Tab-separated table of N, CA and C in Angstrom:
chain	number	residue	atom	x	y	z
J	1	ILE	N	-2.668	7.651	-17.386
J	1	ILE	CA	-2.362	7.329	-16.000
J	1	ILE	C	-1.294	6.247	-15.934
J	2	THR	N	-1.460	5.202	-16.733
J	2	THR	CA	-0.473	4.123	-16.688
J	2	THR	C	0.869	4.569	-17.264
J	3	LEU	N	0.843	5.420	-18.270
J	3	LEU	CA	2.094	5.928	-18.842
J	3	LEU	C	2.847	6.785	-17.832
J	4	LEU	N	2.157	7.702	-17.183
J	4	LEU	CA	2.808	8.574	-16.207
J	4	LEU	C	3.290	7.799	-14.978
J	5	SER	N	2.457	6.907	-14.476
J	5	SER	CA	2.869	6.142	-13.289
J	5	SER	C	4.010	5.187	-13.619
J	6	GLY	N	3.980	4.590	-14.803
J	6	GLY	CA	5.078	3.715	-15.204
J	6	GLY	C	6.377	4.470	-15.385
J	7	SER	N	6.301	5.664	-15.964
J	7	SER	CA	7.508	6.484	-16.119
J	7	SER	C	8.076	6.880	-14.763
J	8	ALA	N	7.218	7.202	-13.838
J	8	ALA	CA	7.686	7.575	-12.494
J	8	ALA	C	8.308	6.389	-11.776
J	9	ILE	N	7.805	5.187	-12.023
J	9	ILE	CA	8.373	3.993	-11.405
J	9	ILE	C	9.745	3.687	-12.003
J	10	VAL	N	9.908	3.918	-13.297
J	10	VAL	CA	11.185	3.654	-13.955
J	10	VAL	C	12.257	4.637	-13.500
J	11	PHE	N	11.867	5.885	-13.252
J	11	PHE	CA	12.803	6.922	-12.806
J	11	PHE	C	12.405	7.412	-11.412
J	12	PRO	N	12.607	6.583	-10.372
J	12	PRO	CA	12.082	6.931	-9.048
J	12	PRO	C	12.761	8.131	-8.399
J	13	ASP	N	14.064	8.283	-8.598
J	13	ASP	CA	14.758	9.394	-7.939
J	13	ASP	C	14.285	10.738	-8.474
J	14	VAL	N	14.175	10.830	-9.779
J	14	VAL	CA	13.747	12.089	-10.402
J	14	VAL	C	12.291	12.391	-10.054
J	15	SER	N	11.430	11.397	-10.167
J	15	SER	CA	10.005	11.641	-9.928
J	15	SER	C	9.708	11.917	-8.456
J	16	SER	N	10.371	11.220	-7.535
J	16	SER	CA	10.109	11.495	-6.116
J	16	SER	C	10.624	12.871	-5.724
J	17	ALA	N	11.779	13.270	-6.279
J	17	ALA	CA	12.293	14.614	-5.992
J	17	ALA	C	11.372	15.682	-6.582
J	18	ALA	N	10.894	15.459	-7.804
J	18	ALA	CA	10.004	16.435	-8.436
J	18	ALA	C	8.688	16.552	-7.678
J	19	LEU	N	8.103	15.426	-7.297
J	19	LEU	CA	6.847	15.464	-6.545
J	19	LEU	C	7.047	16.084	-5.168
J	20	GLY	N	8.169	15.784	-4.532
J	20	GLY	CA	8.456	16.378	-3.226
J	20	GLY	C	8.607	17.883	-3.304
J	21	ASN	N	9.292	18.364	-4.348
J	21	ASN	CA	9.467	19.810	-4.515
J	21	ASN	C	8.171	20.495	-4.916
J	22	LEU	N	7.391	19.839	-5.767
J	22	LEU	CA	6.159	20.438	-6.274
J	22	LEU	C	5.034	20.428	-5.245
J	23	LEU	N	4.845	19.290	-4.576
J	23	LEU	CA	3.708	19.127	-3.666
J	23	LEU	C	4.074	19.235	-2.187
J	24	GLY	N	5.339	19.200	-1.888
J	24	GLY	CA	5.780	19.319	-0.497
J	24	GLY	C	6.109	17.976	0.125
J	25	SER	N	7.123	18.008	0.995
J	25	SER	CA	7.571	16.799	1.665
J	25	SER	C	8.080	17.171	3.050
J	26	THR	N	7.737	16.359	4.042
J	26	THR	CA	8.216	16.624	5.396
J	26	THR	C	9.372	15.730	5.793
J	27	SER	N	9.564	14.624	5.086
J	27	SER	CA	10.699	13.733	5.365
J	27	SER	C	10.999	12.912	4.125
J	28	GLY	N	12.095	12.145	4.188
J	28	GLY	CA	12.498	11.316	3.064
J	28	GLY	C	11.629	10.071	2.926
J	29	LEU	N	11.790	9.409	1.802
J	29	LEU	CA	11.028	8.190	1.543
J	29	LEU	C	11.672	6.952	2.156
J	30	ARG	N	12.992	6.989	2.296
J	30	ARG	CA	13.721	5.826	2.791
J	30	ARG	C	14.592	6.203	3.975
J	31	PRO	N	14.920	5.244	4.809
J	31	PRO	CA	15.779	5.527	5.972
J	31	PRO	C	17.170	5.996	5.557
J	32	THR	N	17.757	6.819	6.403
J	32	THR	CA	19.091	7.350	6.115
J	32	THR	C	20.154	6.785	7.047
J	33	VAL	N	19.775	6.125	8.130
J	33	VAL	CA	20.748	5.569	9.077
J	33	VAL	C	21.376	4.331	8.449
J	34	ASN	N	22.714	4.355	8.328
J	34	ASN	CA	23.435	3.243	7.699
J	34	ASN	C	24.233	2.403	8.674
J	35	SER	N	24.490	2.950	9.858
J	35	SER	CA	25.292	2.185	10.809
J	35	SER	C	24.805	2.438	12.228
J	36	ALA	N	25.007	1.436	13.054
J	36	ALA	CA	24.649	1.543	14.467
J	36	ALA	C	25.875	2.006	15.248
J	37	SER	N	25.636	2.608	16.409
J	37	SER	CA	26.749	3.123	17.208
J	37	SER	C	27.649	2.002	17.727
J	38	THR	N	27.043	0.888	18.119
J	38	THR	CA	27.820	-0.263	18.576
J	38	THR	C	27.455	-1.478	17.738
J	39	PRO	N	28.427	-2.269	17.331
J	39	PRO	CA	28.120	-3.454	16.536
J	39	PRO	C	27.292	-4.473	17.330
J	40	ALA	N	26.404	-5.151	16.634
J	40	ALA	CA	25.562	-6.168	17.274
J	40	ALA	C	26.230	-7.530	17.152
J	41	LYS	N	26.166	-8.302	18.245
J	41	LYS	CA	26.726	-9.653	18.227
J	41	LYS	C	25.729	-10.656	17.646
J	42	PHE	N	24.451	-10.333	17.795
J	42	PHE	CA	23.391	-11.209	17.290
J	42	PHE	C	22.140	-10.365	17.080
J	43	VAL	N	21.143	-10.942	16.433
J	43	VAL	CA	19.876	-10.259	16.208
J	43	VAL	C	18.871	-10.771	17.225
J	44	ASP	N	18.373	-9.876	18.051
J	44	ASP	CA	17.328	-10.226	19.009
J	44	ASP	C	15.986	-9.898	18.347
J	45	TRP	N	15.388	-10.914	17.755
J	45	TRP	CA	14.174	-10.714	16.967
J	45	TRP	C	13.008	-10.233	17.818
J	46	ASP	N	12.903	-10.732	19.035
J	46	ASP	CA	11.803	-10.306	19.911
J	46	ASP	C	11.859	-8.807	20.178
J	47	LYS	N	13.045	-8.295	20.523
J	47	LYS	CA	13.185	-6.867	20.795
J	47	LYS	C	12.954	-6.033	19.540
J	48	ALA	N	13.473	-6.486	18.408
J	48	ALA	CA	13.345	-5.726	17.164
J	48	ALA	C	11.889	-5.635	16.713
J	49	ILE	N	11.200	-6.750	16.729
J	49	ILE	CA	9.807	-6.755	16.265
J	49	ILE	C	8.904	-6.040	17.257
J	50	SER	N	9.149	-6.192	18.549
J	50	SER	CA	8.315	-5.477	19.529
J	50	SER	C	8.575	-3.974	19.481
J	51	ALA	N	9.818	-3.554	19.167
J	51	ALA	CA	10.104	-2.119	19.023
J	51	ALA	C	9.342	-1.547	17.841
J	52	ALA	N	9.289	-2.288	16.748
J	52	ALA	CA	8.526	-1.827	15.579
J	52	ALA	C	7.033	-1.811	15.875
J	53	ALA	N	6.547	-2.818	16.593
J	53	ALA	CA	5.118	-2.867	16.943
J	53	ALA	C	4.758	-1.755	17.917
J	54	ASP	N	5.673	-1.399	18.812
J	54	ASP	CA	5.414	-0.283	19.729
J	54	ASP	C	5.361	1.041	18.985
J	55	ARG	N	6.226	1.197	17.988
J	55	ARG	CA	6.280	2.447	17.238
J	55	ARG	C	5.042	2.622	16.363
J	56	PHE	N	4.604	1.530	15.709
J	56	PHE	CA	3.433	1.569	14.832
J	56	PHE	C	2.496	0.425	15.214
J	57	PRO	N	1.619	0.636	16.210
J	57	PRO	CA	0.756	-0.454	16.695
J	57	PRO	C	-0.189	-1.017	15.636
J	58	GLU	N	-0.630	-0.181	14.689
J	58	GLU	CA	-1.556	-0.655	13.664
J	58	GLU	C	-0.831	-1.219	12.442
J	59	GLY	N	0.494	-1.087	12.403
J	59	GLY	CA	1.266	-1.530	11.250
J	59	GLY	C	1.454	-3.032	11.217
J	60	ARG	N	1.558	-3.542	10.005
J	60	ARG	CA	1.825	-4.970	9.813
J	60	ARG	C	3.200	-5.119	9.165
J	61	LEU	N	3.995	-6.014	9.681
J	61	LEU	CA	5.346	-6.238	9.179
J	61	LEU	C	5.282	-6.878	7.792
J	62	ARG	N	6.023	-6.301	6.836
J	62	ARG	CA	6.033	-6.818	5.469
J	62	ARG	C	7.391	-7.382	5.065
J	63	PHE	N	8.468	-6.623	5.309
J	63	PHE	CA	9.812	-7.057	4.929
J	63	PHE	C	10.790	-6.774	6.055
J	64	VAL	N	11.852	-7.575	6.098
J	64	VAL	CA	12.945	-7.344	7.032
J	64	VAL	C	14.244	-7.398	6.239
J	65	ASN	N	15.015	-6.324	6.309
J	65	ASN	CA	16.344	-6.298	5.699
J	65	ASN	C	17.363	-6.642	6.782
J	66	VAL	N	17.893	-7.837	6.692
J	66	VAL	CA	18.858	-8.304	7.677
J	66	VAL	C	20.216	-7.672	7.354
J	67	PRO	N	20.921	-7.165	8.359
J	67	PRO	CA	22.202	-6.504	8.094
J	67	PRO	C	23.267	-7.478	7.601
J	68	ASP	N	24.127	-6.960	6.716
J	68	ASP	CA	25.247	-7.760	6.207
J	68	ASP	C	26.412	-7.775	7.184
J	69	ARG	N	26.578	-6.660	7.889
J	69	ARG	CA	27.693	-6.516	8.829
J	69	ARG	C	27.144	-6.223	10.222
J	70	PRO	N	27.924	-6.495	11.263
J	70	PRO	CA	27.446	-6.258	12.632
J	70	PRO	C	27.191	-4.787	12.953
J	71	ASP	N	27.811	-3.868	12.218
J	71	ASP	CA	27.610	-2.447	12.523
J	71	ASP	C	26.417	-1.845	11.784
J	72	GLN	N	25.701	-2.649	11.005
J	72	GLN	CA	24.531	-2.151	10.283
J	72	GLN	C	23.256	-2.429	11.082
J	73	PRO	N	22.274	-1.529	10.983
J	73	PRO	CA	21.015	-1.750	11.709
J	73	PRO	C	20.081	-2.694	10.949
J	74	LEU	N	19.080	-3.115	11.642
J	74	LEU	CA	18.026	-3.948	11.084
J	74	LEU	C	16.934	-3.022	10.573
J	75	VAL	N	16.471	-3.201	9.325
J	75	VAL	CA	15.447	-2.338	8.739
J	75	VAL	C	14.180	-3.160	8.550
J	76	LEU	N	13.102	-2.710	9.193
J	76	LEU	CA	11.810	-3.387	9.087
J	76	LEU	C	10.867	-2.500	8.283
J	77	ARG	N	10.239	-3.080	7.283
J	77	ARG	CA	9.276	-2.343	6.452
J	77	ARG	C	7.883	-2.792	6.839
J	78	MET	N	7.012	-1.810	7.087
J	78	MET	CA	5.671	-2.101	7.580
J	78	MET	C	4.621	-1.426	6.711
J	79	LYS	N	3.392	-1.885	6.853
J	79	LYS	CA	2.246	-1.276	6.166
J	79	LYS	C	1.277	-0.775	7.219
J	80	ASN	N	1.058	0.536	7.207
J	80	ASN	CA	0.071	1.131	8.100
J	80	ASN	C	-1.327	0.934	7.530
J	81	ALA	N	-2.316	1.121	8.344
J	81	ALA	CA	-3.702	0.884	7.929
J	81	ALA	C	-4.137	1.828	6.816
J	82	ARG	N	-3.645	3.063	6.796
J	82	ARG	CA	-4.116	4.047	5.812
J	82	ARG	C	-3.235	4.128	4.564
J	83	GLU	N	-2.315	3.210	4.394
J	83	GLU	CA	-1.443	3.238	3.219
J	83	GLU	C	-2.078	2.489	2.062
J	84	LEU	N	-1.905	3.035	0.849
J	84	LEU	CA	-2.432	2.401	-0.353
J	84	LEU	C	-1.472	1.343	-0.891
J	85	HIS	N	-0.182	1.543	-0.705
J	85	HIS	CA	0.825	0.621	-1.224
J	85	HIS	C	0.633	-0.755	-0.582
J	86	PRO	N	0.582	-1.830	-1.387
J	86	PRO	CA	0.306	-3.154	-0.814
J	86	PRO	C	1.373	-3.649	0.160
J	87	ASN	N	2.611	-3.206	0.008
J	87	ASN	CA	3.685	-3.633	0.910
J	87	ASN	C	4.025	-2.578	1.941
J	88	GLY	N	3.379	-1.458	1.883
J	88	GLY	CA	3.653	-0.398	2.832
J	88	GLY	C	4.953	0.314	2.540
J	89	ARG	N	5.057	1.549	3.032
J	89	ARG	CA	6.269	2.351	2.875
J	89	ARG	C	6.699	2.947	4.207
J	90	THR	N	6.287	2.311	5.301
J	90	THR	CA	6.672	2.741	6.631
J	90	THR	C	7.887	1.931	7.061
J	91	TYR	N	8.900	2.621	7.577
J	91	TYR	CA	10.149	1.962	7.949
J	91	TYR	C	10.448	2.175	9.422
J	92	VAL	N	11.038	1.148	10.027
J	92	VAL	CA	11.572	1.246	11.385
J	92	VAL	C	12.984	0.669	11.326
J	93	VAL	N	13.952	1.485	11.706
J	93	VAL	CA	15.348	1.062	11.730
J	93	VAL	C	15.716	0.851	13.191
J	94	VAL	N	16.125	-0.378	13.530
J	94	VAL	CA	16.432	-0.704	14.921
J	94	VAL	C	17.838	-1.301	15.025
J	95	HIS	N	18.415	-1.138	16.214
J	95	HIS	CA	19.683	-1.799	16.511
J	95	HIS	C	19.367	-3.279	16.648
J	96	ALA	N	20.119	-4.115	15.961
J	96	ALA	CA	19.794	-5.538	15.881
J	96	ALA	C	19.808	-6.243	17.225
J	97	GLU	N	20.682	-5.844	18.129
J	97	GLU	CA	20.796	-6.535	19.406
J	97	GLU	C	19.930	-5.904	20.490
J	98	SER	N	19.976	-4.589	20.606
J	98	SER	CA	19.262	-3.924	21.710
J	98	SER	C	17.801	-3.627	21.402
J	99	GLY	N	17.450	-3.553	20.135
J	99	GLY	CA	16.083	-3.207	19.774
J	99	GLY	C	15.803	-1.717	19.850
J	100	GLU	N	16.834	-0.914	20.033
J	100	GLU	CA	16.668	0.540	20.093
J	100	GLU	C	16.280	1.067	18.713
J	101	VAL	N	15.235	1.892	18.661
J	101	VAL	CA	14.792	2.480	17.398
J	101	VAL	C	15.740	3.619	17.041
J	102	LEU	N	16.419	3.484	15.895
J	102	LEU	CA	17.370	4.483	15.435
J	102	LEU	C	16.710	5.514	14.518
J	103	GLU	N	15.692	5.076	13.769
J	103	GLU	CA	14.979	5.964	12.858
J	103	GLU	C	13.653	5.317	12.500
J	104	SER	N	12.662	6.149	12.265
J	104	SER	CA	11.386	5.625	11.787
J	104	SER	C	10.791	6.614	10.799
J	105	ILE	N	10.131	6.081	9.805
J	105	ILE	CA	9.455	6.893	8.794
J	105	ILE	C	8.023	6.405	8.701
J	106	ASP	N	7.095	7.270	9.042
J	106	ASP	CA	5.676	6.971	8.931
J	106	ASP	C	5.217	7.483	7.571
J	107	ALA	N	4.902	6.585	6.664
J	107	ALA	CA	4.550	6.964	5.296
J	107	ALA	C	3.278	7.792	5.221
J	108	THR	N	2.446	7.730	6.245
J	108	THR	CA	1.215	8.513	6.219
J	108	THR	C	1.444	9.952	6.659
J	109	ARG	N	2.660	10.288	7.109
J	109	ARG	CA	2.959	11.643	7.592
J	109	ARG	C	4.165	12.270	6.889
J	110	THR	N	4.446	11.849	5.672
J	110	THR	CA	5.621	12.365	4.969
J	110	THR	C	5.307	13.536	4.047
J	111	GLY	N	4.061	13.894	3.910
J	111	GLY	CA	3.692	15.005	3.039
J	111	GLY	C	2.994	14.518	1.776
J	112	LEU	N	2.465	15.467	1.018
J	112	LEU	CA	1.690	15.122	-0.178
J	112	LEU	C	2.566	14.564	-1.295
J	113	GLY	N	3.767	15.109	-1.489
J	113	GLY	CA	4.655	14.619	-2.547
J	113	GLY	C	4.989	13.147	-2.392
J	114	PRO	N	5.517	12.714	-1.237
J	114	PRO	CA	5.780	11.286	-1.052
J	114	PRO	C	4.510	10.428	-1.070
J	115	ALA	N	3.391	10.976	-0.608
J	115	ALA	CA	2.141	10.205	-0.633
J	115	ALA	C	1.715	9.911	-2.072
J	116	VAL	N	1.841	10.905	-2.950
J	116	VAL	CA	1.513	10.695	-4.361
J	116	VAL	C	2.496	9.700	-4.977
J	117	PHE	N	3.775	9.849	-4.675
J	117	PHE	CA	4.770	8.913	-5.217
J	117	PHE	C	4.500	7.486	-4.736
J	118	ASN	N	4.161	7.319	-3.462
J	118	ASN	CA	3.875	5.983	-2.933
J	118	ASN	C	2.605	5.384	-3.520
J	119	ALA	N	1.711	6.223	-4.038
J	119	ALA	CA	0.473	5.728	-4.647
J	119	ALA	C	0.661	5.338	-6.109
J	120	LEU	N	1.783	5.692	-6.716
J	120	LEU	CA	1.979	5.422	-8.143
J	120	LEU	C	2.047	3.928	-8.449
J	121	TYR	N	2.757	3.142	-7.650
J	121	TYR	CA	2.833	1.708	-7.918
J	121	TYR	C	1.465	1.023	-7.813
J	122	PRO	N	0.697	1.248	-6.747
J	122	PRO	CA	-0.615	0.594	-6.701
J	122	PRO	C	-1.536	1.019	-7.846
J	123	ILE	N	-1.437	2.281	-8.244
J	123	ILE	CA	-2.263	2.740	-9.365
J	123	ILE	C	-1.815	2.066	-10.654
J	124	HIS	N	-0.523	1.977	-10.864
J	124	HIS	CA	0.001	1.368	-12.089
J	124	HIS	C	-0.302	-0.134	-12.149
J	125	ALA	N	-0.190	-0.807	-11.019
J	125	ALA	CA	-0.361	-2.259	-10.979
J	125	ALA	C	-1.815	-2.693	-10.769
J	126	GLY	N	-2.715	-1.750	-10.549
J	126	GLY	CA	-4.114	-2.108	-10.327
J	126	GLY	C	-4.369	-2.673	-8.945
J	127	LYS	N	-3.568	-2.278	-7.965
J	127	LYS	CA	-3.713	-2.790	-6.596
J	127	LYS	C	-4.326	-1.737	-5.684
J	128	THR	N	-5.347	-1.066	-6.192
J	128	THR	CA	-5.991	-0.014	-5.412
J	128	THR	C	-7.087	-0.554	-4.504
J	129	GLY	N	-7.491	-1.791	-4.702
J	129	GLY	CA	-8.570	-2.358	-3.902
J	129	GLY	C	-9.936	-2.176	-4.531
J	130	TRP	N	-10.015	-1.453	-5.623
J	130	TRP	CA	-11.290	-1.241	-6.314
J	130	TRP	C	-11.325	-2.140	-7.547
J	131	PRO	N	-12.241	-3.110	-7.615
J	131	PRO	CA	-12.263	-4.046	-8.747
J	131	PRO	C	-12.562	-3.367	-10.085
J	132	GLY	N	-13.291	-2.266	-10.064
J	132	GLY	CA	-13.585	-1.553	-11.306
J	132	GLY	C	-12.340	-1.017	-11.972
J	133	TYR	N	-11.348	-0.639	-11.178
J	133	TYR	CA	-10.103	-0.123	-11.735
J	133	TYR	C	-9.330	-1.235	-12.433
J	134	ARG	N	-9.341	-2.413	-11.861
J	134	ARG	CA	-8.682	-3.554	-12.521
J	134	ARG	C	-9.379	-3.890	-13.833
J	135	ALA	N	-10.704	-3.803	-13.851
J	135	ALA	CA	-11.440	-4.048	-15.095
J	135	ALA	C	-11.087	-2.995	-16.141
J	136	LEU	N	-10.951	-1.743	-15.719
J	136	LEU	CA	-10.552	-0.675	-16.633
J	136	LEU	C	-9.155	-0.931	-17.191
J	137	LEU	N	-8.219	-1.360	-16.357
J	137	LEU	CA	-6.874	-1.688	-16.833
J	137	LEU	C	-6.901	-2.867	-17.807
J	138	ALA	N	-7.766	-3.845	-17.560
J	138	ALA	CA	-7.888	-4.988	-18.474
J	138	ALA	C	-8.431	-4.531	-19.824
J	139	LEU	N	-9.427	-3.658	-19.817
J	139	LEU	CA	-9.961	-3.130	-21.080
J	139	LEU	C	-8.906	-2.314	-21.826
J	140	MET	N	-8.134	-1.531	-21.097
J	140	MET	CA	-7.070	-0.756	-21.738
J	140	MET	C	-6.034	-1.681	-22.373
J	141	SER	N	-5.677	-2.739	-21.704
J	141	SER	CA	-4.685	-3.657	-22.263
J	141	SER	C	-5.238	-4.373	-23.493
J	142	LEU	N	-6.524	-4.735	-23.475
J	142	LEU	CA	-7.124	-5.352	-24.655
J	142	LEU	C	-7.199	-4.368	-25.817
J	143	ALA	N	-7.475	-3.105	-25.525
J	143	ALA	CA	-7.517	-2.094	-26.577
J	143	ALA	C	-6.131	-1.914	-27.198
J	144	LEU	N	-5.087	-1.884	-26.374
J	144	LEU	CA	-3.730	-1.766	-26.913
J	144	LEU	C	-3.341	-2.989	-27.735
J	145	LEU	N	-3.768	-4.157	-27.293
J	145	LEU	CA	-3.504	-5.373	-28.050
J	145	LEU	C	-4.223	-5.336	-29.395
J	146	TYR	N	-5.471	-4.852	-29.417
J	146	TYR	CA	-6.235	-4.724	-30.660
J	146	TYR	C	-5.559	-3.738	-31.611
J	147	ILE	N	-5.099	-2.610	-31.084
J	147	ILE	CA	-4.435	-1.617	-31.933
J	147	ILE	C	-3.167	-2.201	-32.549
J	148	ALA	N	-2.387	-2.910	-31.757
J	148	ALA	CA	-1.155	-3.508	-32.280
J	148	ALA	C	-1.457	-4.585	-33.324
J	149	ALA	N	-2.419	-5.458	-33.050
J	149	ALA	CA	-2.742	-6.542	-33.982
J	149	ALA	C	-3.360	-6.001	-35.268
J	150	SER	N	-4.262	-5.044	-35.164
J	150	SER	CA	-4.878	-4.494	-36.377
J	150	SER	C	-3.856	-3.702	-37.192
J	151	GLY	N	-2.945	-3.027	-36.534
J	151	GLY	CA	-1.888	-2.317	-37.262
J	151	GLY	C	-0.999	-3.275	-38.024
J	152	ALA	N	-0.624	-4.375	-37.406
J	152	ALA	CA	0.203	-5.379	-38.081
J	152	ALA	C	-0.567	-6.008	-39.242
J	153	TYR	N	-1.839	-6.295	-39.036
J	153	TYR	CA	-2.657	-6.882	-40.097
J	153	TYR	C	-2.773	-5.923	-41.283
J	154	LEU	N	-3.078	-4.671	-41.028
J	154	LEU	CA	-3.207	-3.698	-42.108
J	154	LEU	C	-1.880	-3.477	-42.823
J	155	TYR	N	-0.791	-3.528	-42.124
J	155	TYR	CA	0.508	-3.368	-42.760
J	155	TYR	C	0.799	-4.546	-43.690
J	156	LEU	N	0.503	-5.754	-43.241
J	156	LEU	CA	0.792	-6.930	-44.058
J	156	LEU	C	-0.158	-7.059	-45.244
J	157	LYS	N	-1.371	-6.572	-45.137
J	157	LYS	CA	-2.373	-6.686	-46.206
J	157	LYS	C	-2.458	-5.437	-47.076
J	158	ARG	N	-1.545	-4.505	-46.940
J	158	ARG	CA	-1.612	-3.277	-47.722
J	158	ARG	C	-1.409	-3.595	-49.199
J	159	PRO	N	-2.021	-2.790	-50.072
J	159	PRO	CA	-1.797	-3.014	-51.508
J	159	PRO	C	-0.366	-2.625	-51.868
J	160	ARG	N	0.246	-3.486	-52.629
J	160	ARG	CA	1.629	-3.222	-53.021
J	160	ARG	C	1.636	-2.655	-54.434
J	161	ARG	N	2.144	-1.461	-54.566
J	161	ARG	CA	2.275	-0.860	-55.888
J	161	ARG	C	3.658	-1.179	-56.415
J	162	LEU	N	3.689	-1.454	-57.714
J	162	LEU	CA	4.984	-1.688	-58.337
J	162	LEU	C	5.685	-0.356	-58.495
J	163	ARG	N	6.922	-0.343	-58.168
J	163	ARG	CA	7.690	0.879	-58.241
J	163	ARG	C	8.431	0.933	-59.572
J	164	ARG	N	8.383	2.084	-60.205
J	164	ARG	CA	9.066	2.273	-61.470
J	164	ARG	C	10.525	2.603	-61.244
J	165	LEU	N	11.370	1.932	-61.965
J	165	LEU	CA	12.789	2.231	-61.907
J	165	LEU	C	13.083	3.429	-62.785
J	166	PRO	N	14.130	4.180	-62.509
J	166	PRO	CA	14.460	5.331	-63.360
J	166	PRO	C	14.767	4.883	-64.791
J	167	GLY	N	14.155	5.554	-65.753
J	167	GLY	CA	14.367	5.244	-67.172
J	167	GLY	C	13.472	4.139	-67.689
J	168	GLU	N	12.644	3.553	-66.860
J	168	GLU	CA	11.765	2.461	-67.287
J	168	GLU	C	10.499	3.047	-67.896
J	169	THR	N	10.017	2.457	-68.972
J	169	THR	CA	8.792	2.920	-69.624
J	169	THR	C	7.741	1.825	-69.514
J	170	ASP	N	6.488	2.177	-69.938
J	170	ASP	CA	5.404	1.201	-69.893
J	170	ASP	C	5.641	0.073	-70.870
J	171	ALA	N	6.301	0.337	-71.970
J	171	ALA	CA	6.553	-0.694	-72.981
J	171	ALA	C	7.476	-1.758	-72.409
J	172	LEU	N	8.481	-1.357	-71.666
J	172	LEU	CA	9.388	-2.346	-71.098
J	172	LEU	C	8.702	-3.163	-69.990
J	173	ARG	N	7.789	-2.557	-69.341
J	173	ARG	CA	7.102	-3.213	-68.231
J	173	ARG	C	6.149	-4.292	-68.707
J	174	SER	N	5.539	-4.116	-69.815
J	174	SER	CA	4.538	-5.069	-70.287
J	174	SER	C	5.190	-6.360	-70.785
J	175	ASN	N	6.454	-6.359	-71.118
J	175	ASN	CA	7.121	-7.578	-71.594
J	175	ASN	C	7.428	-8.417	-70.430
């Protein structure tokens, strides 16, 4: 489980595409809107946060990507109540000044493929909310540490046989 989830985390584009094709997907994992129709002169935080709260009333705000340029939208990342990911994978893209919602992605309605992909990080990191799973991950890590340490110990303590050189006889060796 940790090997597969770690590999999927290292190669997110390939694994999310494969899971989406295999298990089905209704929308993308990340927002696609890169620019707003009119540039914003300032960020109206009240409008932006209330627009996100209106779109997802049960969601909790986790991250805000502030735009670098005035023509870029504000991206708010939220966590819905039914999401396993600790930081959530729900996005609301709003116009920074007007608070108009340009795009939203509800991670709980993206299909089975993205849902499995979004669950890989919490499973890999032990953030599932079940303490028994964290204990299992701790035992696995101790077992891997034991295997590595015992392998190194056995390698260093192995019996060393003297190697015969070509043309060497027992008589020459005893001198």
